[in-house]
Amino acid sequence: MMGMKILFAGSLSTVQDKGRFGYQKSGIGTSGVMDYEAYETANYLVGNEHDEAVIEATLFGPTIQFDEDCICAVTGADMGIKLDEVLVEMYQPFRIMAGQTLSMGMAVNGCRSYIAFMGGIDVPVIMNSRSTNLKCHFGGYEGRALKNGDELKIGKNVVSDEEVAKILARKAKKVHYDTDVKLRVVEGPQEDYFTEKGKKTFYGSSYEISVDSDRMGFRLDGPEIENVNGVDIVSDGIALGAIQVPSGGKPIILLADRQTTGGYAKIGTVCRVDLSKLVQLKPKDKVRFVKISVEEAQKL
């Protein structure tokens, strides 16, 4: 039994879980899902209690055929889910029977959808994670994005009929994603590399998500940030949400597939609590930055 077959892979669909932690010192990035909130909600809805793998679909979702019964839930971006051409509600679990086909289209609100199955997706665990590392070509399904014709197994999760009924009754509130968002940031480790004028520009301007953005990071188009005497530093660690400013003065927000170290000054770091609304933005959507203290970020 294969479980499911990818008839159409969409624009970028990968197998991801929470990420691969503890290996950055060896140059291995964390990978993992971009939107933690949507991911955790999807796993909750299908009764997965652990760090189970899901399919993360970007901009245009996949079409998947099933040869065994399963329970599924989809969260994140609205891609118009259909089961055998009948619309299915997001943010609540539903049954898929052997022989049925799940299809998704273009994202109309948000950018990334999360497709979870009871029992997760059965791919090899590499360095304590099932996440796909696209740059290093390992993890997930053969270390790459899904392609038409790929076959995936659904993990086994033995639960009683009574428990299944309780799971199928679960619901979560559907999330609406704005296209112009304020991101709360804490001071970066090299904030003093930028002039007062540069900092005012950064916190007082609106930036557009560049088309040259991906899972590694979002490049931003907008006013250049003035520095004091260059932005080159001795390479140091890159946190999730770190905002680098290269020599051109345009900020880059580093995300799930970020490099482990970087040699450009970091003016700030996006708070974890705001990352979900950031990663659901599409090219041409807008962001503004609001500075808060570390203590405020911790409370959030």
Short mmCIF file of C-alpha atoms in Angstrom, two decimals, residues 1-5 64-70 96-101 151-154 156:
data_model
loop_
_atom_site.label_atom_id
_atom_site.label_comp_id
_atom_site.label_asym_id
_atom_site.label_seq_id
_atom_site.Cartn_x
_atom_site.Cartn_y
_atom_site.Cartn_z
CA MET A 1 0.00 0.00 0.00
CA MET A 2 1.35 3.41 -0.89
CA GLY A 3 -1.19 5.54 0.98
CA MET A 4 -1.26 8.41 -1.46
CA LYS A 5 0.00 9.35 -4.91
CA ILE A 64 -3.44 13.78 -4.36
CA GLN A 65 -5.05 10.39 -4.96
CA PHE A 66 -5.53 7.97 -2.06
CA ASP A 67 -5.58 4.17 -1.99
CA GLU A 68 -6.41 3.83 1.71
CA ASP A 69 -8.81 5.48 4.13
CA CYS A 70 -7.42 8.30 6.26
CA ILE A 96 -10.87 10.50 2.89
CA MET A 97 -11.83 7.09 1.52
CA ALA A 98 -9.65 4.87 -0.67
CA GLY A 99 -10.03 5.90 -4.31
CA GLN A 100 -10.84 9.54 -3.58
CA THR A 101 -8.85 12.53 -4.84
CA GLU A 151 4.03 7.94 -3.69
CA LEU A 152 3.89 8.56 0.07
CA LYS A 153 2.92 6.34 2.98
CA ILE A 154 0.66 7.53 5.78
CA LYS A 156 -0.12 4.26 11.44
#
